[in-house]
């Protein structure tokens, strides 16, 4: 029974960030490969402040500020750089953040990770985590559906399909990108407030490159931009990921097996969706 | 005062002089045809006017305001409506969304003036005979339908200056007449139109004045009749005429 609650907890903790990231990468078709970098900053900010001050309010506030700053930086990059350069740059941003965290031992304990992450008082059991995460997920589903159908959603989609055509209508690309990246950042923060608490342990290995592959697979498999599609694929792929634990494999083999499996899933869906995934930018 | 004043516009990309000292005025309510051989810089001039390319020299004045340094979206908000050579319609969005997204990009006070946006959307669809297709993806439209929708959307969004880049390109001969009709409708509503076209009879039938571009320069300007009769036009399109 606990396993079911565990699956629900893990899935619902992934949903806020996955849905919010889908706004930028799926609907906006902005090649943002740095969502795990944002998660890292959010998680470490929240956990370090929670431990050092004992105040969750302070931790959430500092987490919010760092996520907003990083999101603004990413939005600024996305406006300055070409798509492909931006894609490479965001991978670099993720890896740089990881490198800082791994090496700033005094603050982050580096590769050792931070044990004993304090929990909100109402989060004492797996069940309570599952319920709290489900409530947060529900709020994100509702919010992102509303955003999807708002004028902002249409402007983001128009920019994704053809930047010049969108701008010639008077759409302000700067504003749209800033909002999209801020929403994505809030999703990362929501996940960061729950996930390390659930594990009671914050470890940089949970924020490595394979998690980016997992995230992108979720978006691509769920139909980029679709809120319900990505919701469904987050559920299915998280369940699949957790179910793999039941395979009689040693943990040394398990990691690569997972990675290969998700690589294959991603390859298959990208191939299947190759015509619609990224629209050809028509000439003017 | 002219609505649009182009003064000595030039554009050089990689030592390549694409526009060279282009100057002409467009009076409010006029329809001006812009013609010239392939690669003469017509589309580039539109890109400079709408702000996608920054001119290397010269100035653009719209309604008395120098807009040379404004971004494309700010120029759109000042009333420049662009109709693209390859259709500025978003094919993954429905027809309704295509119209709505243009209306929602207007400054707030202009949106208020329009009243209920849903009604404006319905009116726009009705204008181009697509009332039943509002929920369909725009990608399912024919070239002619997309063009009509794009022009109607720009009209309903209240733009004052229209930049039409080859509005009959990609449109079936059957629908060319409808495109001509909607452009005449623009004139009746007092809009100012700059139109790029290869089809000279078409230009002749709707324009007040024609500007001829060749290798990035204005080589001729006059009424359609004057331009049609001129020796220069024949030289540009067919080379020097050996019989004269
Ligand atoms: N961004 C750019 N960089 C370099 N060269 C450009 C650029 N834009 C246009 N050109 C060049 O400028 C010239 C004019 O092109 P433009 O598209 O304006 O011609 P046009 O008059 O619209 O032709 P057509 O009738 O074929 O549409 C061409 O030689 C083109 O290659
Ligand atoms: Mg052209």
XYZ file of N, CA, C and O in Angstrom, chain A residues 87-258:
688
model
N 19.943 26.906 -26.739
C 19.893 25.517 -26.294
C 21.211 25.090 -25.671
O 21.251 24.548 -24.558
N 22.312 25.373 -26.355
C 23.634 24.998 -25.855
C 23.933 25.751 -24.563
O 24.423 25.186 -23.581
N 23.584 27.034 -24.552
C 23.857 27.867 -23.389
C 23.126 27.350 -22.149
O 23.682 27.339 -21.051
N 21.881 26.896 -22.318
C 21.133 26.443 -21.143
C 21.711 25.145 -20.588
O 21.683 24.916 -19.379
N 22.254 24.299 -21.476
C 22.939 23.096 -20.981
C 24.150 23.524 -20.163
O 24.411 23.007 -19.072
N 24.850 24.543 -20.679
C 26.019 25.056 -19.956
C 25.612 25.646 -18.606
O 26.313 25.462 -17.606
N 24.476 26.329 -18.572
C 24.004 26.915 -17.307
C 23.738 25.803 -16.283
O 24.174 25.866 -15.132
N 23.048 24.750 -16.733
C 22.773 23.608 -15.853
C 24.079 23.028 -15.306
O 24.246 22.848 -14.096
N 25.022 22.759 -16.213
C 26.276 22.130 -15.784
C 27.094 23.052 -14.887
O 27.739 22.592 -13.953
N 27.054 24.361 -15.154
C 27.805 25.285 -14.292
C 27.224 25.302 -12.889
O 27.965 25.316 -11.897
N 25.903 25.310 -12.807
C 25.270 25.322 -11.482
C 25.647 24.047 -10.729
O 26.017 24.068 -9.546
N 25.608 22.932 -11.461
C 25.983 21.649 -10.859
C 27.437 21.692 -10.372
O 27.742 21.245 -9.260
N 28.301 22.269 -11.196
C 29.719 22.338 -10.838
C 29.920 23.184 -9.579
O 30.696 22.821 -8.684
N 29.216 24.299 -9.505
C 29.344 25.161 -8.318
C 28.888 24.398 -7.083
O 29.553 24.390 -6.040
N 27.753 23.705 -7.200
C 27.207 22.996 -6.044
C 28.126 21.850 -5.609
O 28.337 21.615 -4.421
N 28.702 21.179 -6.589
C 29.595 20.065 -6.253
C 30.888 20.552 -5.605
O 31.528 19.818 -4.859
N 31.282 21.790 -5.896
C 32.580 22.246 -5.417
C 32.533 23.232 -4.263
O 33.542 23.470 -3.608
N 31.399 23.806 -4.020
C 31.303 24.767 -2.913
C 30.967 23.991 -1.641
O 29.887 24.099 -1.069
N 31.957 23.232 -1.174
C 31.706 22.305 -0.074
C 31.204 22.972 1.193
O 30.365 22.437 1.899
N 31.736 24.156 1.488
C 31.366 24.853 2.716
C 29.868 25.104 2.801
O 29.269 25.030 3.866
N 29.261 25.368 1.658
C 27.841 25.711 1.665
C 26.958 24.499 1.390
O 25.922 24.313 2.020
N 27.392 23.659 0.425
C 26.495 22.617 -0.095
C 26.919 21.206 0.298
O 26.231 20.249 -0.032
N 28.048 21.066 0.960
C 28.647 19.755 1.260
C 28.950 18.965 -0.002
O 29.135 17.751 0.047
N 28.993 19.640 -1.128
C 29.413 19.044 -2.399
C 28.752 17.724 -2.711
O 27.536 17.579 -2.585
N 29.578 16.738 -3.081
C 29.053 15.456 -3.539
C 28.436 14.640 -2.410
O 27.790 13.621 -2.658
N 28.649 15.075 -1.170
C 28.060 14.328 -0.056
C 26.558 14.545 0.045
O 25.831 13.721 0.582
N 26.105 15.687 -0.447
C 24.681 15.999 -0.317
C 24.355 16.487 1.085
O 25.220 16.488 1.975
N 23.130 16.937 1.271
C 22.717 17.470 2.573
C 21.682 16.536 3.196
O 20.558 16.417 2.699
N 22.057 15.862 4.286
C 21.088 14.974 4.940
C 20.210 15.757 5.915
O 20.475 16.929 6.193
N 19.197 15.110 6.418
C 18.366 15.695 7.469
C 17.626 16.936 7.029
O 17.543 17.927 7.763
N 17.084 16.911 5.815
C 16.302 18.059 5.363
C 15.049 18.171 6.236
O 14.308 17.199 6.379
N 14.842 19.332 6.850
C 13.672 19.451 7.735
C 12.364 19.403 6.947
O 12.328 19.768 5.774
N 11.315 18.927 7.593
C 10.023 18.793 6.923
C 9.002 19.763 7.506
O 9.045 20.079 8.696
N 8.057 20.154 6.638
C 6.890 20.884 7.154
C 6.231 19.990 8.198
O 6.202 18.763 8.047
N 5.667 20.591 9.233
C 5.131 19.776 10.328
C 3.996 18.853 9.866
O 3.800 17.777 10.411
N 3.248 19.292 8.840
C 2.119 18.455 8.408
C 2.546 17.341 7.468
O 1.730 16.542 7.026
N 3.828 17.273 7.151
C 4.293 16.225 6.240
C 5.073 15.181 7.026
O 6.284 15.202 7.087
N 4.326 14.258 7.626
C 5.012 13.282 8.465
C 5.050 11.897 7.841
O 5.937 11.112 8.113
N 4.073 11.582 6.972
C 4.040 10.233 6.396
C 4.070 10.319 4.883
O 3.872 11.381 4.296
N 4.302 9.157 4.261
C 4.276 9.084 2.802
C 2.920 9.562 2.302
O 2.813 10.302 1.326
N 1.888 9.136 3.013
C 0.515 9.480 2.651
C 0.300 10.994 2.651
O -0.275 11.553 1.723
N 0.801 11.647 3.694
C 0.589 13.095 3.773
C 1.335 13.806 2.648
O 0.852 14.795 2.089
N 2.527 13.289 2.283
C 3.250 13.857 1.144
C 2.437 13.711 -0.142
O 2.333 14.635 -0.942
N 1.891 12.498 -0.308
C 1.123 12.234 -1.524
C -0.049 13.191 -1.639
O -0.297 13.772 -2.705
N -0.735 13.396 -0.527
C -1.922 14.268 -0.582
C -1.517 15.724 -0.832
O -2.088 16.403 -1.687
N -0.499 16.191 -0.108
C -0.046 17.569 -0.301
C 0.404 17.787 -1.748
O 0.036 18.777 -2.395
N 1.175 16.830 -2.278
C 1.678 16.975 -3.647
C 0.529 16.931 -4.642
O 0.539 17.656 -5.644
N -0.489 16.105 -4.353
C -1.634 16.020 -5.252
C -2.381 17.342 -5.289
O -2.807 17.807 -6.358
N -2.513 17.974 -4.116
C -3.211 19.272 -4.069
C -2.433 20.318 -4.883
O -3.001 21.049 -5.706
N -1.109 20.343 -4.660
C -0.280 21.305 -5.406
C -0.381 21.035 -6.912
O -0.515 21.958 -7.726
N -0.348 19.752 -7.276
C -0.446 19.392 -8.698
C -1.758 19.856 -9.295
O -1.792 20.391 -10.403
N -2.825 19.641 -8.548
C -4.144 20.046 -9.035
C -4.166 21.559 -9.303
O -4.655 22.020 -10.340
N -3.583 22.316 -8.366
C -3.532 23.765 -8.560
C -2.754 24.118 -9.823
O -3.149 24.994 -10.591
N -1.658 23.402 -10.055
C -0.861 23.686 -11.254
C -1.617 23.306 -12.526
O -1.527 24.004 -13.524
N -2.333 22.175 -12.480
C -3.098 21.783 -13.668
C -4.118 22.872 -13.991
O -4.226 23.326 -15.138
N -4.832 23.329 -12.968
C -5.861 24.358 -13.198
C -5.216 25.646 -13.720
O -5.633 26.217 -14.727
N -4.146 26.074 -13.033
C -3.497 27.326 -13.429
C -2.982 27.235 -14.871
O -3.175 28.152 -15.668
N -2.358 26.109 -15.206
C -1.767 26.024 -16.544
C -2.813 25.874 -17.631
O -2.614 26.322 -18.755
N -3.949 25.261 -17.281
C -5.052 25.237 -18.251
C -5.526 26.660 -18.528
O -5.770 27.044 -19.664
N -5.651 27.435 -17.453
C -6.106 28.826 -17.614
C -5.098 29.626 -18.448
O -5.464 30.369 -19.356
N -3.816 29.449 -18.120
C -2.775 30.165 -18.861
C -2.810 29.765 -20.333
O -2.711 30.597 -21.233
N -2.991 28.458 -20.562
C -3.009 27.918 -21.916
C -4.074 28.584 -22.775
O -3.883 28.829 -23.952
N -5.205 28.880 -22.163
C -6.328 29.427 -22.937
C -6.402 30.945 -22.844
O -7.323 31.552 -23.373
N -5.442 31.547 -22.179
C -5.472 33.007 -22.015
C -4.862 33.690 -23.238
O -4.301 33.039 -24.120
N -4.954 35.002 -23.277
C -4.351 35.736 -24.385
C -2.836 35.542 -24.344
O -2.185 35.459 -25.385
N -2.280 35.416 -23.146
C -0.842 35.144 -23.049
C -0.495 33.824 -23.754
O 0.482 33.741 -24.491
N -1.324 32.792 -23.536
C -1.087 31.495 -24.167
C -1.090 31.611 -25.682
O -0.253 31.017 -26.365
N -2.036 32.377 -26.202
C -2.099 32.551 -27.663
C -0.876 33.307 -28.178
O -0.336 32.986 -29.235
N -0.445 34.305 -27.412
C 0.719 35.077 -27.860
C 1.971 34.204 -27.873
O 2.785 34.275 -28.797
N 2.095 33.354 -26.843
C 3.248 32.449 -26.781
C 3.232 31.491 -27.968
O 4.249 31.234 -28.605
N 2.049 30.970 -28.273
C 1.934 30.022 -29.384
C 2.229 30.701 -30.726
O 2.894 30.134 -31.589
N 1.746 31.924 -30.873
C 1.996 32.658 -32.111
C 3.491 32.899 -32.292
O 4.045 32.675 -33.376
N 4.172 33.302 -31.211
C 5.615 33.517 -31.289
C 6.338 32.221 -31.626
O 7.326 32.215 -32.351
N 5.834 31.104 -31.077
C 6.470 29.816 -31.340
C 6.341 29.455 -32.805
O 7.266 28.925 -33.407
N 5.197 29.762 -33.383
C 5.012 29.364 -34.783
C 5.777 30.270 -35.745
O 6.388 29.799 -36.689
N 5.721 31.552 -35.516
C 6.489 32.449 -36.387
C 6.723 33.778 -35.690
O 5.811 34.574 -35.539
N 7.999 33.986 -35.307
C 8.339 35.164 -34.524
C 7.974 36.466 -35.238
O 7.367 37.359 -34.646
N 8.333 36.584 -36.501
C 8.072 37.835 -37.216
C 6.580 38.085 -37.373
O 6.105 39.205 -37.189
N 5.865 37.042 -37.732
C 4.427 37.214 -37.919
C 3.778 37.665 -36.607
O 2.883 38.501 -36.599
N 4.250 37.088 -35.508
C 3.689 37.456 -34.211
C 4.033 38.898 -33.863
O 3.178 39.678 -33.459
N 5.296 39.254 -34.043
C 5.713 40.621 -33.703
C 4.986 41.647 -34.556
O 4.695 42.747 -34.097
N 4.709 41.294 -35.804
C 4.074 42.271 -36.689
C 2.636 42.547 -36.266
O 2.014 43.490 -36.753
N 2.099 41.718 -35.359
C 0.764 42.008 -34.821
C 0.857 42.937 -33.610
O -0.156 43.434 -33.126
N 2.069 43.120 -33.125
C 2.254 43.967 -31.949
C 2.550 43.171 -30.689
O 2.562 43.711 -29.586
N 2.770 41.855 -30.839
C 3.059 41.026 -29.664
C 4.451 41.351 -29.126
O 5.407 41.452 -29.887
N 4.523 41.535 -27.809
C 5.766 41.918 -27.153
C 6.506 40.651 -26.695
O 6.159 40.041 -25.692
N 7.534 40.285 -27.442
C 8.228 39.023 -27.184
C 8.917 39.030 -25.821
O 8.920 38.012 -25.110
N 9.475 40.166 -25.451
C 10.171 40.255 -24.169
C 9.229 39.910 -23.020
O 9.537 39.072 -22.172
N 8.064 40.534 -23.039
C 7.102 40.307 -21.967
C 6.669 38.837 -21.921
O 6.625 38.219 -20.847
N 6.385 38.291 -23.094
C 5.898 36.906 -23.155
C 6.966 35.936 -22.634
O 6.672 35.042 -21.830
N 8.222 36.136 -23.046
C 9.274 35.232 -22.575
C 9.483 35.352 -21.072
O 9.644 34.347 -20.381
N 9.473 36.580 -20.558
C 9.692 36.766 -19.124
C 8.603 36.026 -18.333
O 8.895 35.278 -17.401
N 7.355 36.181 -18.749
C 6.271 35.504 -18.030
C 6.428 33.984 -18.115
O 6.320 33.271 -17.120
N 6.716 33.487 -19.323
C 6.829 32.032 -19.498
C 7.934 31.461 -18.604
O 7.731 30.445 -17.920
N 9.093 32.129 -18.566
C 10.193 31.605 -17.756
C 9.890 31.728 -16.257
O 10.294 30.868 -15.476
N 9.170 32.781 -15.874
C 8.818 32.915 -14.455
C 7.864 31.797 -14.028
O 8.015 31.209 -12.958
N 6.888 31.484 -14.882
C 5.957 30.394 -14.556
C 6.731 29.082 -14.435
O 6.537 28.310 -13.490
N 7.648 28.848 -15.386
C 8.457 27.625 -15.326
C 9.253 27.587 -14.022
O 9.368 26.536 -13.381
N 9.775 28.739 -13.615
C 10.546 28.814 -12.374
C 9.690 28.494 -11.161
O 10.122 27.798 -10.240
N 8.443 28.964 -11.166
C 7.545 28.675 -10.039
C 7.262 27.180 -9.946
O 7.148 26.631 -8.851
N 7.149 26.531 -11.102
C 6.961 25.081 -11.104
C 8.152 24.381 -10.464
O 7.992 23.458 -9.654
N 9.350 24.851 -10.815
C 10.563 24.258 -10.233
C 10.578 24.469 -8.729
O 10.947 23.575 -7.966
N 10.131 25.646 -8.307
C 10.122 25.952 -6.867
C 9.133 25.040 -6.128
O 9.444 24.505 -5.059
N 7.954 24.847 -6.704
C 6.948 23.997 -6.055
C 7.508 22.588 -5.863
O 7.380 21.991 -4.790
N 8.144 22.067 -6.913
C 8.743 20.741 -6.811
C 9.873 20.749 -5.781
O 10.013 19.813 -4.991
N 10.653 21.838 -5.757
C 11.797 21.913 -4.845
C 11.364 21.991 -3.379
O 12.102 21.597 -2.482
N 10.168 22.505 -3.142
C 9.691 22.605 -1.765
C 9.295 21.239 -1.217
O 9.256 21.031 -0.014
N 8.950 20.312 -2.107
C 8.463 19.016 -1.649
C 9.496 17.893 -1.748
O 9.673 17.114 -0.816
N 10.145 17.827 -2.894
C 10.952 16.639 -3.203
C 12.081 16.366 -2.196
O 12.153 15.249 -1.655
N 12.942 17.355 -1.909
C 14.021 17.070 -0.950
C 13.480 16.742 0.442
O 14.059 15.925 1.151
N 12.350 17.343 0.798
C 11.748 17.020 2.098
C 11.308 15.570 2.124
O 11.452 14.875 3.121
N 10.753 15.134 1.018
C 10.251 13.766 0.941
C 11.391 12.769 1.127
O 11.278 11.811 1.893
N 12.499 13.022 0.429
C 13.645 12.126 0.552
C 14.401 12.371 1.859
O 15.236 11.572 2.252
N 14.129 13.515 2.493
C 14.858 13.964 3.684
C 16.341 14.120 3.387
O 17.183 14.123 4.286
N 16.655 14.255 2.121
C 18.057 14.251 1.707
C 18.157 14.980 0.378
O 17.368 14.719 -0.533
N 19.093 15.911 0.304
C 19.274 16.635 -0.954
C 20.608 16.235 -1.555
O 21.662 16.457 -0.940
N 20.556 15.602 -2.711
C 21.797 15.097 -3.291
C 21.952 15.537 -4.737
O 21.006 15.409 -5.522
N 23.141 16.051 -5.109
C 23.319 16.561 -6.483
C 23.083 15.498 -7.564
O 22.735 15.851 -8.687
N 23.239 14.226 -7.209
C 23.034 13.178 -8.217
C 21.594 13.122 -8.718
O 21.331 12.584 -9.787
N 20.672 13.651 -7.913
C 19.278 13.663 -8.351
C 19.011 14.770 -9.359
O 17.876 14.968 -9.781
N 20.043 15.518 -9.702
C 19.858 16.661 -10.616
C 20.862 16.603 -11.759
O 21.322 17.611 -12.255
N 21.197 15.396 -12.138
C 22.164 15.230 -13.218
C 21.453 15.236 -14.573
O 20.228 15.272 -14.660
N 22.268 15.146 -15.584
C 21.802 15.177 -16.963
C 20.659 14.192 -17.279
O 19.715 14.551 -17.988
N 20.683 12.929 -16.744
C 19.587 11.991 -17.050
C 18.207 12.545 -16.705
O 17.216 12.195 -17.349
N 18.131 13.427 -15.706
C 16.817 13.959 -15.345
C 16.301 14.951 -16.381
O 15.100 15.109 -16.557
N 17.242 15.567 -17.088
C 16.831 16.430 -18.195
C 16.234 15.561 -19.312
O 15.187 15.885 -19.874
N 16.894 14.432 -19.574
C 16.386 13.508 -20.595
C 14.974 13.054 -20.218
O 14.060 13.031 -21.047
N 14.792 12.732 -18.956
C 13.477 12.309 -18.469
C 12.437 13.409 -18.705
O 11.341 13.164 -19.222
N 12.797 14.626 -18.363
C 11.878 15.753 -18.516
C 11.488 15.977 -19.972
O 10.326 16.195 -20.300
N 12.492 15.944 -20.821
C 12.213 16.207 -22.236
C 11.362 15.075 -22.812
O 10.443 15.314 -23.599
N 11.661 13.845 -22.370
C 10.848 12.722 -22.830
C 9.381 12.918 -22.442
O 8.474 12.662 -23.231
N 9.170 13.383 -21.230
C 7.797 13.637 -20.767
C 7.080 14.609 -21.702
O 5.964 14.366 -22.157
N 7.753 15.704 -22.029
C 7.109 16.742 -22.853
C 6.836 16.205 -24.257
O 5.733 16.362 -24.795
N 7.848 15.576 -24.818
C 7.715 15.121 -26.201
C 6.648 14.029 -26.303
O 5.799 14.052 -27.194
N 6.666 13.101 -25.345
C 5.697 12.004 -25.388
C 4.278 12.516 -25.126
O 3.310 11.994 -25.668
N 4.171 13.572 -24.320
C 2.843 14.063 -23.943
C 2.237 14.997 -24.963
O 1.147 15.508 -24.737
N 2.949 15.263 -26.048
C 2.537 16.219 -27.067
C 2.853 17.629 -26.590
O 2.102 18.207 -25.802
N 3.970 18.165 -27.075
C 4.468 19.452 -26.566
C 3.382 20.520 -26.540
O 2.688 20.730 -27.533
N 3.248 21.168 -25.409
C 2.294 22.259 -25.284
C 0.966 21.835 -24.681
O 0.261 22.642 -24.091
N 0.635 20.544 -24.807
C -0.658 20.096 -24.299
C -0.599 19.850 -22.786
O 0.215 19.065 -22.308
N -1.458 20.531 -22.031
C -1.437 20.400 -20.577
C -1.847 18.980 -20.161
O -1.147 18.317 -19.396
N -2.965 18.509 -20.697
C -3.430 17.172 -20.303
C -2.511 16.079 -20.842
O -2.278 15.062 -20.178
N -1.992 16.266 -22.038
C -1.076 15.282 -22.613
C 0.160 15.118 -21.756
O 0.581 14.002 -21.441
N 0.739 16.253 -21.341
C 1.953 16.194 -20.531
C 1.631 15.679 -19.125
O 2.424 14.955 -18.528
N 0.456 16.001 -18.636
C 0.024 15.463 -17.341
C -0.001 13.935 -17.408
O 0.562 13.239 -16.561
N -0.619 13.427 -18.455
C -0.735 11.978 -18.624
C 0.640 11.326 -18.781
O 0.927 10.304 -18.151
N 1.502 11.939 -19.599
C 2.801 11.307 -19.817
C 3.663 11.400 -18.563
O 4.464 10.507 -18.295
N 3.485 12.446 -17.759
C 4.223 12.519 -16.496
C 3.813 11.354 -15.605
O 4.658 10.679 -15.012
N 2.519 11.105 -15.538
C 2.027 10.003 -14.700
C 2.564 8.664 -15.213
O 3.171 7.896 -14.467
N 2.389 8.413 -16.507
C 2.787 7.113 -17.058
C 4.290 6.885 -16.945
O 4.734 5.820 -16.512
N 5.060 7.891 -17.309
C 6.511 7.687 -17.321
C 7.090 7.626 -15.905
O 8.052 6.899 -15.661
N 6.480 8.356 -14.952
C 6.969 8.259 -13.581
C 6.644 6.883 -13.014
O 7.490 6.262 -12.347
N 5.454 6.397 -13.289
C 5.087 5.060 -12.828
C 6.041 4.029 -13.435
O 6.563 3.159 -12.744
N 6.302 4.169 -14.719
C 7.224 3.248 -15.383
C 8.597 3.299 -14.724
O 9.216 2.273 -14.436
N 9.075 4.515 -14.472
C 10.397 4.694 -13.876
C 10.468 4.019 -12.513
O 11.435 3.318 -12.190
N 9.431 4.217 -11.716
C 9.428 3.625 -10.368
C 9.235 2.112 -10.425
O 9.800 1.376 -9.612
N 8.444 1.659 -11.404
C 8.180 0.219 -11.507
C 9.440 -0.552 -11.886
O 9.578 -1.729 -11.553
N 10.352 0.146 -12.571
C 11.601 -0.522 -12.961
C 12.366 -1.038 -11.748
O 13.162 -1.972 -11.850
N 12.104 -0.443 -10.577
C 12.772 -0.868 -9.351
C 12.511 -2.348 -9.049
O 13.261 -2.981 -8.330
N 11.389 -2.838 -9.555
C 11.036 -4.233 -9.269
C 11.817 -5.225 -10.099
O 11.783 -6.416 -9.856
N 12.490 -4.707 -11.138
C 13.301 -5.626 -11.941
C 14.468 -6.116 -11.082
O 15.042 -5.356 -10.309
N 14.802 -7.395 -11.223
C 15.897 -7.938 -10.404
C 17.258 -7.510 -10.939
O 18.002 -8.314 -11.483
N 17.547 -6.229 -10.824
C 18.821 -5.739 -11.325
C 19.570 -5.059 -10.192
O 18.971 -4.453 -9.310
N 20.904 -5.134 -10.250
C 21.685 -4.423 -9.241
C 21.610 -2.936 -9.531
O 21.326 -2.522 -10.659
N 21.868 -2.143 -8.502
C 21.700 -0.699 -8.690
C 22.714 -0.163 -9.699
O 22.479 0.859 -10.337
N 23.836 -0.865 -9.854
C 24.837 -0.416 -10.820
C 24.317 -0.557 -12.254
O 24.667 0.212 -13.137
N 23.494 -1.565 -12.477
C 22.949 -1.796 -13.814
C 21.697 -0.963 -14.028
O 21.411 -0.501 -15.130
N 20.971 -0.761 -12.926
C 19.680 -0.089 -13.017
C 19.764 1.292 -13.654
O 18.979 1.632 -14.544
N 20.743 2.089 -13.218
C 20.885 3.458 -13.729
C 20.970 3.480 -15.249
O 20.137 4.087 -15.917
N 21.978 2.769 -15.790
C 22.113 2.742 -17.252
C 20.876 2.171 -17.952
O 20.480 2.689 -18.994
N 20.253 1.153 -17.377
C 19.072 0.555 -18.003
C 17.954 1.595 -18.127
O 17.346 1.762 -19.183
N 17.748 2.323 -17.039
C 16.750 3.385 -17.062
C 17.058 4.405 -18.146
O 16.182 4.812 -18.914
